[in-house]
PDB file of C-alpha atoms in Angstrom:
ATOM      1  CA  MET A   1      29.859   3.449  19.660  1.00  0.00           C
ATOM      2  CA  SER A   2      27.771   2.942  16.516  1.00  0.00           C
ATOM      3  CA  LEU A   3      25.033   5.501  15.772  1.00  0.00           C
ATOM      4  CA  SER A   4      23.121   3.223  13.397  1.00  0.00           C
ATOM      5  CA  TRP A   5      20.118   3.481  15.750  1.00  0.00           C
ATOM      6  CA  LEU A   6      19.644   7.006  14.341  1.00  0.00           C
ATOM      7  CA  ASP A   7      19.244   5.640  10.816  1.00  0.00           C
ATOM      8  CA  ARG A   8      15.819   5.600   9.231  1.00  0.00           C
ATOM      9  CA  LEU A   9      15.002   2.602   6.943  1.00  0.00           C
ATOM     10  CA  THR A  10      12.106   1.996   4.574  1.00  0.00           C
ATOM     11  CA  LEU A  11      11.575  -1.457   3.120  1.00  0.00           C
ATOM     12  CA  PHE A  12       9.202  -1.714   0.119  1.00  0.00           C
ATOM     13  CA  ILE A  13       8.145  -5.270  -0.584  1.00  0.00           C
ATOM     14  CA  HIS A  14       6.659  -6.191  -3.959  1.00  0.00           C
ATOM     15  CA  PRO A  15       6.165  -9.562  -5.832  1.00  0.00           C
ATOM     16  CA  GLN A  16       9.012  -8.683  -8.214  1.00  0.00           C
ATOM     17  CA  ARG A  17      11.558  -6.904  -6.155  1.00  0.00           C
ATOM     18  CA  VAL A  18      12.325  -5.698  -2.654  1.00  0.00           C
ATOM     19  CA  VAL A  19      13.882  -2.318  -2.006  1.00  0.00           C
ATOM     20  CA  LEU A  20      15.597  -1.086   1.165  1.00  0.00           C
ATOM     21  CA  GLU A  21      15.996   2.687   1.350  1.00  0.00           C
ATOM     22  CA  ARG A  22      18.368   3.987   4.041  1.00  0.00           C
ATOM     23  CA  GLN A  23      18.434   7.529   5.399  1.00  0.00           C
ATOM     24  CA  PRO A  24      21.508   7.671   7.644  1.00  0.00           C
ATOM     25  CA  TRP A  25      21.805  10.066  10.493  1.00  0.00           C
ATOM     26  CA  ARG A  26      24.621  11.610   8.629  1.00  0.00           C
ATOM     27  CA  GLY A  27      25.438  11.540   4.909  1.00  0.00           C
ATOM     28  CA  ALA A  28      23.571  10.727   1.738  1.00  0.00           C
ATOM     29  CA  PRO A  29      20.639   8.306   1.469  1.00  0.00           C
ATOM     30  CA  SER A  30      21.205   4.960  -0.254  1.00  0.00           C
ATOM     31  CA  SER A  31      19.105   2.229  -1.673  1.00  0.00           C
ATOM     32  CA  GLN A  32      19.490  -1.499  -2.225  1.00  0.00           C
ATOM     33  CA  THR A  33      17.447  -3.679  -4.444  1.00  0.00           C
ATOM     34  CA  SER A  34      16.882  -7.476  -4.455  1.00  0.00           C
ATOM     35  CA  GLU A  35      15.005  -9.203  -7.280  1.00  0.00           C
ATOM     36  CA  VAL A  36      12.326 -11.712  -6.099  1.00  0.00           C
ATOM     37  CA  ALA A  37      12.361 -15.190  -7.581  1.00  0.00           C
ATOM     38  CA  PRO A  38       9.045 -16.537  -9.012  1.00  0.00           C
ATOM     39  CA  PRO A  39       7.115 -18.706  -6.514  1.00  0.00           C
ATOM     40  CA  ALA A  40       8.127 -22.350  -6.640  1.00  0.00           C
ATOM     41  CA  ALA A  41       5.537 -25.099  -6.986  1.00  0.00           C
ATOM     42  CA  GLY A  42       3.280 -24.989  -3.953  1.00  0.00           C
ATOM     43  CA  GLU A  43       4.557 -21.634  -2.724  1.00  0.00           C
ATOM     44  CA  THR A  44       2.357 -18.626  -2.131  1.00  0.00           C
ATOM     45  CA  ASP A  45       3.141 -15.346  -3.889  1.00  0.00           C
ATOM     46  CA  TRP A  46       4.502 -13.755  -0.676  1.00  0.00           C
ATOM     47  CA  GLN A  47       6.942 -16.514   0.370  1.00  0.00           C
ATOM     48  CA  PRO A  48       9.777 -15.584  -2.058  1.00  0.00           C
ATOM     49  CA  VAL A  49       9.135 -11.924  -1.236  1.00  0.00           C
ATOM     50  CA  LEU A  50       9.842 -12.650   2.463  1.00  0.00           C
ATOM     51  CA  VAL A  51      13.040 -14.530   1.603  1.00  0.00           C
ATOM     52  CA  ALA A  52      14.259 -11.458  -0.338  1.00  0.00           C
ATOM     53  CA  ALA A  53      13.271  -9.065   2.416  1.00  0.00           C
ATOM     54  CA  GLU A  54      15.012 -11.140   5.091  1.00  0.00           C
ATOM     55  CA  ALA A  55      18.236 -11.100   2.972  1.00  0.00           C
ATOM     56  CA  LEU A  56      18.168  -7.332   2.565  1.00  0.00           C
ATOM     57  CA  LEU A  57      17.469  -6.707   6.232  1.00  0.00           C
ATOM     58  CA  LYS A  58      20.663  -8.616   7.157  1.00  0.00           C
ATOM     59  CA  SER A  59      22.593  -5.704   5.670  1.00  0.00           C
ATOM     60  CA  ALA A  60      20.818  -3.127   7.910  1.00  0.00           C
ATOM     61  CA  GLY A  61      22.471  -1.685  10.925  1.00  0.00           C
ATOM     62  CA  GLN A  62      21.143  -2.853  14.190  1.00  0.00           C
ATOM     63  CA  GLY A  63      18.765  -0.587  16.131  1.00  0.00           C
ATOM     64  CA  ALA A  64      17.639   1.578  13.186  1.00  0.00           C
ATOM     65  CA  ALA A  65      14.021   2.616  12.818  1.00  0.00           C
ATOM     66  CA  LEU A  66      12.232   0.553  10.161  1.00  0.00           C
ATOM     67  CA  ARG A  67       9.112   1.392   8.140  1.00  0.00           C
ATOM     68  CA  ILE A  68       7.684  -1.284   5.884  1.00  0.00           C
ATOM     69  CA  ILE A  69       5.463  -0.581   2.923  1.00  0.00           C
ATOM     70  CA  VAL A  70       3.652  -3.421   1.267  1.00  0.00           C
ATOM     71  CA  ALA A  71       2.743  -3.324  -2.420  1.00  0.00           C
ATOM     72  CA  ASP A  72      -0.980  -3.350  -3.185  1.00  0.00           C
ATOM     73  CA  HIS A  73      -0.508  -6.776  -4.945  1.00  0.00           C
ATOM     74  CA  LEU A  74      -0.104  -8.270  -1.473  1.00  0.00           C
ATOM     75  CA  VAL A  75      -2.940  -6.333   0.175  1.00  0.00           C
ATOM     76  CA  ARG A  76      -6.713  -6.840   0.097  1.00  0.00           C
ATOM     77  CA  TYR A  77      -8.860  -3.799   0.863  1.00  0.00           C
ATOM     78  CA  ALA A  78     -12.421  -3.175   1.915  1.00  0.00           C
ATOM     79  CA  LEU A  79     -14.317   0.099   1.933  1.00  0.00           C
ATOM     80  CA  LEU A  80     -16.156   0.366   5.223  1.00  0.00           C
ATOM     81  CA  PRO A  81     -19.371   2.350   4.842  1.00  0.00           C
ATOM     82  CA  TRP A  82     -20.265   4.698   7.729  1.00  0.00           C
ATOM     83  CA  SER A  83     -22.948   3.448  10.068  1.00  0.00           C
ATOM     84  CA  ASP A  84     -23.828   4.814  13.470  1.00  0.00           C
ATOM     85  CA  MET A  85     -24.492   1.164  14.436  1.00  0.00           C
ATOM     86  CA  LEU A  86     -20.839   0.194  13.834  1.00  0.00           C
ATOM     87  CA  THR A  87     -18.654   2.710  15.574  1.00  0.00           C
ATOM     88  CA  GLY A  88     -16.559   0.532  17.871  1.00  0.00           C
ATOM     89  CA  LYS A  89     -13.408  -1.257  16.826  1.00  0.00           C
ATOM     90  CA  ALA A  90     -14.861  -4.738  17.301  1.00  0.00           C
ATOM     91  CA  ALA A  91     -17.912  -3.953  15.236  1.00  0.00           C
ATOM     92  CA  ARG A  92     -15.937  -2.365  12.447  1.00  0.00           C
ATOM     93  CA  LEU A  93     -13.480  -5.324  12.381  1.00  0.00           C
ATOM     94  CA  GLU A  94     -16.314  -7.764  12.128  1.00  0.00           C
ATOM     95  CA  MET A  95     -17.701  -5.715   9.193  1.00  0.00           C
ATOM     96  CA  ALA A  96     -14.377  -5.758   7.498  1.00  0.00           C
ATOM     97  CA  ARG A  97     -14.016  -9.546   7.916  1.00  0.00           C
ATOM     98  CA  ALA A  98     -17.454 -10.057   6.449  1.00  0.00           C
ATOM     99  CA  LEU A  99     -16.735  -7.818   3.484  1.00  0.00           C
ATOM    100  CA  LEU A 100     -13.412  -9.536   2.754  1.00  0.00           C
ATOM    101  CA  ARG A 101     -14.939 -13.000   3.272  1.00  0.00           C
ATOM    102  CA  ASN A 102     -17.680 -12.094   0.848  1.00  0.00           C
ATOM    103  CA  ALA A 103     -15.071 -10.995  -1.769  1.00  0.00           C
ATOM    104  CA  LEU A 104     -12.419 -13.645  -1.189  1.00  0.00           C
ATOM    105  CA  GLY A 105     -14.156 -16.645   0.315  1.00  0.00           C
ATOM    106  CA  GLU A 106     -11.963 -18.894   2.486  1.00  0.00           C
ATOM    107  CA  ARG A 107      -8.812 -16.952   1.516  1.00  0.00           C
ATOM    108  CA  ALA A 108      -9.929 -14.162   3.802  1.00  0.00           C
ATOM    109  CA  ALA A 109      -9.273 -16.372   6.896  1.00  0.00           C
ATOM    110  CA  ALA A 110      -5.532 -16.064   6.283  1.00  0.00           C
ATOM    111  CA  LEU A 111      -5.511 -12.234   6.524  1.00  0.00           C
ATOM    112  CA  ASP A 112      -4.499 -10.006   9.422  1.00  0.00           C
ATOM    113  CA  ILE A 113      -6.864  -7.117   9.072  1.00  0.00           C
ATOM    114  CA  ALA A 114      -6.003  -3.509  10.115  1.00  0.00           C
ATOM    115  CA  LEU A 115      -8.522  -0.612  10.290  1.00  0.00           C
ATOM    116  CA  ASP A 116      -7.932   3.110   9.708  1.00  0.00           C
ATOM    117  CA  ARG A 117      -8.812   5.580  12.549  1.00  0.00           C
ATOM    118  CA  PRO A 118     -12.537   6.027  12.595  1.00  0.00           C
ATOM    119  CA  ALA A 119     -13.975   9.512  11.829  1.00  0.00           C
ATOM    120  CA  PHE A 120     -17.606  10.208  12.718  1.00  0.00           C
ATOM    121  CA  GLY A 121     -19.858  10.175   9.694  1.00  0.00           C
ATOM    122  CA  LYS A 122     -17.206   9.098   7.297  1.00  0.00           C
ATOM    123  CA  ASN A 123     -16.409   5.848   5.484  1.00  0.00           C
ATOM    124  CA  GLY A 124     -13.188   4.020   6.330  1.00  0.00           C
ATOM    125  CA  ILE A 125     -10.756   1.515   4.891  1.00  0.00           C
ATOM    126  CA  ALA A 126      -9.808  -2.031   5.999  1.00  0.00           C
ATOM    127  CA  ALA A 127      -6.578  -3.605   4.805  1.00  0.00           C
ATOM    128  CA  GLY A 128      -5.814  -7.274   4.992  1.00  0.00           C
ATOM    129  CA  ILE A 129      -2.246  -8.812   4.617  1.00  0.00           C
ATOM    130  CA  ASP A 130      -1.400 -12.445   5.141  1.00  0.00           C
ATOM    131  CA  ARG A 131      -0.627 -12.897   8.727  1.00  0.00           C
ATOM    132  CA  GLN A 132       2.276 -15.336   8.051  1.00  0.00           C
ATOM    133  CA  LEU A 133       3.911 -12.716   5.882  1.00  0.00           C
ATOM    134  CA  LEU A 134       3.500 -10.111   8.647  1.00  0.00           C
ATOM    135  CA  ALA A 135       4.887 -12.538  11.237  1.00  0.00           C
ATOM    136  CA  GLY A 136       7.841 -13.189   9.063  1.00  0.00           C
ATOM    137  CA  LEU A 137       8.575  -9.509   8.500  1.00  0.00           C
ATOM    138  CA  ARG A 138       8.330  -8.782  12.214  1.00  0.00           C
ATOM    139  CA  ALA A 139      10.578 -11.667  13.059  1.00  0.00           C
ATOM    140  CA  ALA A 140      13.205 -10.508  10.512  1.00  0.00           C
ATOM    141  CA  ALA A 141      13.168  -7.018  11.998  1.00  0.00           C
ATOM    142  CA  LYS A 142      13.479  -8.328  15.575  1.00  0.00           C
ATOM    143  CA  ALA A 143      16.394 -10.635  14.529  1.00  0.00           C
ATOM    144  CA  ARG A 144      18.281  -7.506  13.389  1.00  0.00           C
ATOM    145  CA  ARG A 145      17.192  -5.521  16.488  1.00  0.00           C
ATOM    146  CA  LEU A 146      15.387  -3.014  14.265  1.00  0.00           C
ATOM    147  CA  ARG A 147      12.733  -0.759  15.722  1.00  0.00           C
ATOM    148  CA  LEU A 148       9.681  -1.540  13.596  1.00  0.00           C
ATOM    149  CA  SER A 149       7.703   1.668  13.494  1.00  0.00           C
ATOM    150  CA  SER A 150       4.912   0.681  10.994  1.00  0.00           C
ATOM    151  CA  VAL A 151       3.778  -1.707   8.379  1.00  0.00           C
ATOM    152  CA  GLN A 152       1.712   0.108   5.844  1.00  0.00           C
ATOM    153  CA  PRO A 153      -0.119  -1.008   2.665  1.00  0.00           C
ATOM    154  CA  ARG A 154       1.083   1.133  -0.289  1.00  0.00           C
ATOM    155  CA  LEU A 155      -2.371   2.776  -0.854  1.00  0.00           C
ATOM    156  CA  ILE A 156      -2.555   3.943   2.798  1.00  0.00           C
ATOM    157  CA  ALA A 157       0.931   5.402   2.650  1.00  0.00           C
ATOM    158  CA  GLU A 158       0.105   7.131  -0.668  1.00  0.00           C
ATOM    159  CA  LEU A 159      -3.146   8.531   0.669  1.00  0.00           C
ATOM    160  CA  SER A 160      -1.321   9.920   3.705  1.00  0.00           C
ATOM    161  CA  ALA A 161       1.335  11.465   1.579  1.00  0.00           C
ATOM    162  CA  GLN A 162      -1.084  13.136  -0.747  1.00  0.00           C
ATOM    163  CA  GLN A 163      -3.830  14.194   1.743  1.00  0.00           C
ATOM    164  CA  LYS A 164      -3.069  17.932   1.387  1.00  0.00           C
ATOM    165  CA  GLN A 165      -3.529  17.774  -2.460  1.00  0.00           C
ATOM    166  CA  LEU A 166      -6.522  15.339  -2.401  1.00  0.00           C
ATOM    167  CA  ASN A 167      -9.590  16.639  -0.721  1.00  0.00           C
ATOM    168  CA  ASP A 168     -11.803  15.966  -3.795  1.00  0.00           C
ATOM    169  CA  GLY A 169     -10.417  13.785  -6.468  1.00  0.00           C
ATOM    170  CA  TRP A 170      -8.789  10.407  -7.297  1.00  0.00           C
ATOM    171  CA  LEU A 171      -5.562   8.699  -6.489  1.00  0.00           C
ATOM    172  CA  ALA A 172      -4.442   5.995  -8.969  1.00  0.00           C
ATOM    173  CA  CYS A 173      -1.437   3.754  -8.147  1.00  0.00           C
ATOM    174  CA  LEU A 174      -0.244   2.131 -11.364  1.00  0.00           C
ATOM    175  CA  ASP A 175       2.107  -0.735 -10.823  1.00  0.00           C
ATOM    176  CA  LEU A 176       3.498  -3.737 -12.718  1.00  0.00           C
ATOM    177  CA  GLY A 177       0.254  -5.421 -13.863  1.00  0.00           C
ATOM    178  CA  TRP A 178      -1.799  -3.935 -10.999  1.00  0.00           C
ATOM    179  CA  LEU A 179      -4.204  -0.970 -10.627  1.00  0.00           C
ATOM    180  CA  THR A 180      -5.371   0.566  -7.399  1.00  0.00           C
ATOM    181  CA  LEU A 181      -7.825   3.528  -7.508  1.00  0.00           C
ATOM    182  CA  ALA A 182      -9.244   5.484  -4.546  1.00  0.00           C
ATOM    183  CA  GLY A 183     -11.800   8.219  -4.811  1.00  0.00           C
ATOM    184  CA  VAL A 184     -11.949  10.984  -2.147  1.00  0.00           C
ATOM    185  CA  ARG A 185     -14.876  13.305  -1.671  1.00  0.00           C
ATOM    186  CA  ASP A 186     -14.731  16.090   0.921  1.00  0.00           C
ATOM    187  CA  GLY A 187     -11.734  14.320   2.535  1.00  0.00           C
ATOM    188  CA  GLU A 188     -13.650  11.022   2.832  1.00  0.00           C
ATOM    189  CA  ILE A 189     -12.945   7.784   0.959  1.00  0.00           C
ATOM    190  CA  SER A 190     -15.898   7.180  -1.345  1.00  0.00           C
ATOM    191  CA  SER A 191     -14.692   4.612  -3.938  1.00  0.00           C
ATOM    192  CA  LEU A 192     -12.040   1.867  -3.872  1.00  0.00           C
ATOM    193  CA  HIS A 193     -10.686  -0.574  -6.439  1.00  0.00           C
ATOM    194  CA  ASN A 194      -7.647  -2.820  -6.118  1.00  0.00           C
ATOM    195  CA  HIS A 195      -7.084  -5.535  -8.766  1.00  0.00           C
ATOM    196  CA  ARG A 196      -4.842  -7.060 -11.354  1.00  0.00           C
ATOM    197  CA  ALA A 197      -4.773  -4.876 -14.471  1.00  0.00           C
ATOM    198  CA  SER A 198      -5.758  -6.348 -17.832  1.00  0.00           C
ATOM    199  CA  THR A 199      -2.376  -5.311 -19.263  1.00  0.00           C
ATOM    200  CA  ALA A 200       0.857  -3.508 -18.488  1.00  0.00           C
ATOM    201  CA  GLU A 201       0.810  -1.741 -21.812  1.00  0.00           C
ATOM    202  CA  PRO A 202       0.517   1.972 -21.076  1.00  0.00           C
ATOM    203  CA  ALA A 203      -2.072   2.994 -23.618  1.00  0.00           C
ATOM    204  CA  ILE A 204      -4.474   0.104 -22.796  1.00  0.00           C
ATOM    205  CA  LEU A 205      -3.951   0.593 -19.072  1.00  0.00           C
ATOM    206  CA  ALA A 206      -4.886   4.250 -19.548  1.00  0.00           C
ATOM    207  CA  GLY A 207      -8.120   3.163 -21.201  1.00  0.00           C
ATOM    208  CA  GLU A 208      -8.917   0.780 -18.358  1.00  0.00           C
ATOM    209  CA  LEU A 209      -8.299   3.589 -15.786  1.00  0.00           C
ATOM    210  CA  ALA A 210     -10.451   5.989 -17.830  1.00  0.00           C
ATOM    211  CA  GLY A 211     -13.253   3.445 -17.899  1.00  0.00           C
ATOM    212  CA  LEU A 212     -13.116   3.011 -14.105  1.00  0.00           C
ATOM    213  CA  LEU A 213     -13.131   6.764 -13.555  1.00  0.00           C
ATOM    214  CA  ALA A 214     -16.098   7.237 -15.886  1.00  0.00           C
ATOM    215  CA  ALA A 215     -18.102   4.471 -14.132  1.00  0.00           C
ATOM    216  CA  GLU A 216     -17.389   5.944 -10.637  1.00  0.00           C
ATOM    217  CA  SER A 217     -17.442   9.635 -11.502  1.00  0.00           C
ATOM    218  CA  ALA A 218     -20.621  10.292  -9.542  1.00  0.00           C
ATOM    219  CA  THR A 219     -18.930   9.373  -6.232  1.00  0.00           C
ATOM    220  CA  VAL A 220     -16.355  12.261  -6.357  1.00  0.00           C
ATOM    221  CA  ASN A 221     -16.716  15.949  -7.126  1.00  0.00           C
ATOM    222  CA  GLY A 222     -14.428  17.079  -9.949  1.00  0.00           C
ATOM    223  CA  LYS A 223     -11.999  15.370 -12.359  1.00  0.00           C
ATOM    224  CA  LYS A 224      -8.666  15.685 -10.616  1.00  0.00           C
ATOM    225  CA  VAL A 225      -6.541  12.527 -10.795  1.00  0.00           C
ATOM    226  CA  LEU A 226      -3.244  12.072  -9.005  1.00  0.00           C
ATOM    227  CA  ILE A 227      -1.235   9.225 -10.572  1.00  0.00           C
ATOM    228  CA  SER A 228       1.541   7.581  -8.602  1.00  0.00           C
ATOM    229  CA  THR A 229       3.861   5.643 -10.941  1.00  0.00           C
ATOM    230  CA  THR A 230       7.507   5.605 -12.003  1.00  0.00           C
ATOM    231  CA  ALA A 231       6.561   5.081 -15.670  1.00  0.00           C
ATOM    232  CA  GLY A 232       7.875   8.611 -16.317  1.00  0.00           C
ATOM    233  CA  ALA A 233       4.667  10.353 -17.386  1.00  0.00           C
ATOM    234  CA  ALA A 234       1.056  10.409 -16.337  1.00  0.00           C
ATOM    235  CA  PRO A 235      -1.148   8.629 -18.941  1.00  0.00           C
ATOM    236  CA  LYS A 236      -3.430  10.853 -20.988  1.00  0.00           C
ATOM    237  CA  LEU A 237      -7.058  10.181 -20.122  1.00  0.00           C
ATOM    238  CA  ALA A 238      -9.951  10.910 -22.496  1.00  0.00           C
ATOM    239  CA  GLY A 239     -13.007  12.634 -21.001  1.00  0.00           C
ATOM    240  CA  GLY A 240     -11.573  15.838 -19.530  1.00  0.00           C
ATOM    241  CA  TRP A 241      -9.712  14.317 -16.577  1.00  0.00           C
ATOM    242  CA  GLU A 242      -6.991  16.480 -15.078  1.00  0.00           C
ATOM    243  CA  THR A 243      -3.968  14.208 -14.352  1.00  0.00           C
ATOM    244  CA  THR A 244      -0.923  15.010 -12.169  1.00  0.00           C
ATOM    245  CA  LEU A 245       2.003  12.725 -11.706  1.00  0.00           C
ATOM    246  CA  VAL A 246       3.194  12.289  -8.122  1.00  0.00           C
ATOM    247  CA  THR A 247       6.202  10.617  -6.683  1.00  0.00           C
ATOM    248  CA  PRO A 248       5.639   7.152  -5.305  1.00  0.00           C
ATOM    249  CA  VAL A 249       6.194   6.926  -1.493  1.00  0.00           C
ATOM    250  CA  ALA A 250       8.986   4.396  -1.742  1.00  0.00           C
ATOM    251  CA  GLY A 251      10.738   1.682  -3.513  1.00  0.00           C
ATOM    252  CA  GLY A 252      11.139   2.280  -7.225  1.00  0.00           C
ATOM    253  CA  ALA A 253       9.340  -0.991  -7.753  1.00  0.00           C
ATOM    254  CA  HIS A 254       6.302   0.469  -9.311  1.00  0.00           C
ATOM    255  CA  ALA A 255       5.335   0.521 -12.989  1.00  0.00           C
TER     256      ALA A 255
END
């Protein structure tokens, strides 16, 4: 009898590569990587990602628990300001849709939107992922009889992993041509940016990050910045910022 159902899998999907990490019930962990082909003419950015993910999942043992983490390139976020008029799920979801529609226009209609758990008096986060991508990932997991435990945007997974360190401060996720920055004040999300970086060159990227931090500094107490990247070292930021390098949650597909 196979005990593969005791295995834990983490699939990290990214526009350039897909990584499947396997923690078996017995023995050493392992990792497989599949490079993602550039989108063909007429394809969306997520379609070749899904093809690579489906191919990797075919090597997974049936019945294993699967967690999927989606790179921030493939996610659109909205900061949900607290309002005592918008406390129910339906009202918060409608606010999230309106914010994403305002930012993205008609593209927002293609998104499946998830909300964080509401906390009284505190801001929240909405995350939108293309619903066809999500449907494809769920179908691929079902075809292999995998137990899909969660699909998480990278930022949400990173915030969860660093919550004990980050009561007041910043979390910056630096990726290949992408920058995500979240500010946390008294345990509450207070600032959120998720966009294509102007460059992948470390020194210029550090300047871009420092500029964002300076512009948003009033929203967070203190100058602590956790930086999630596989670049090898946290960039040096001018202006007295205290930077700490943290290990990315999964995938090795980051900057």
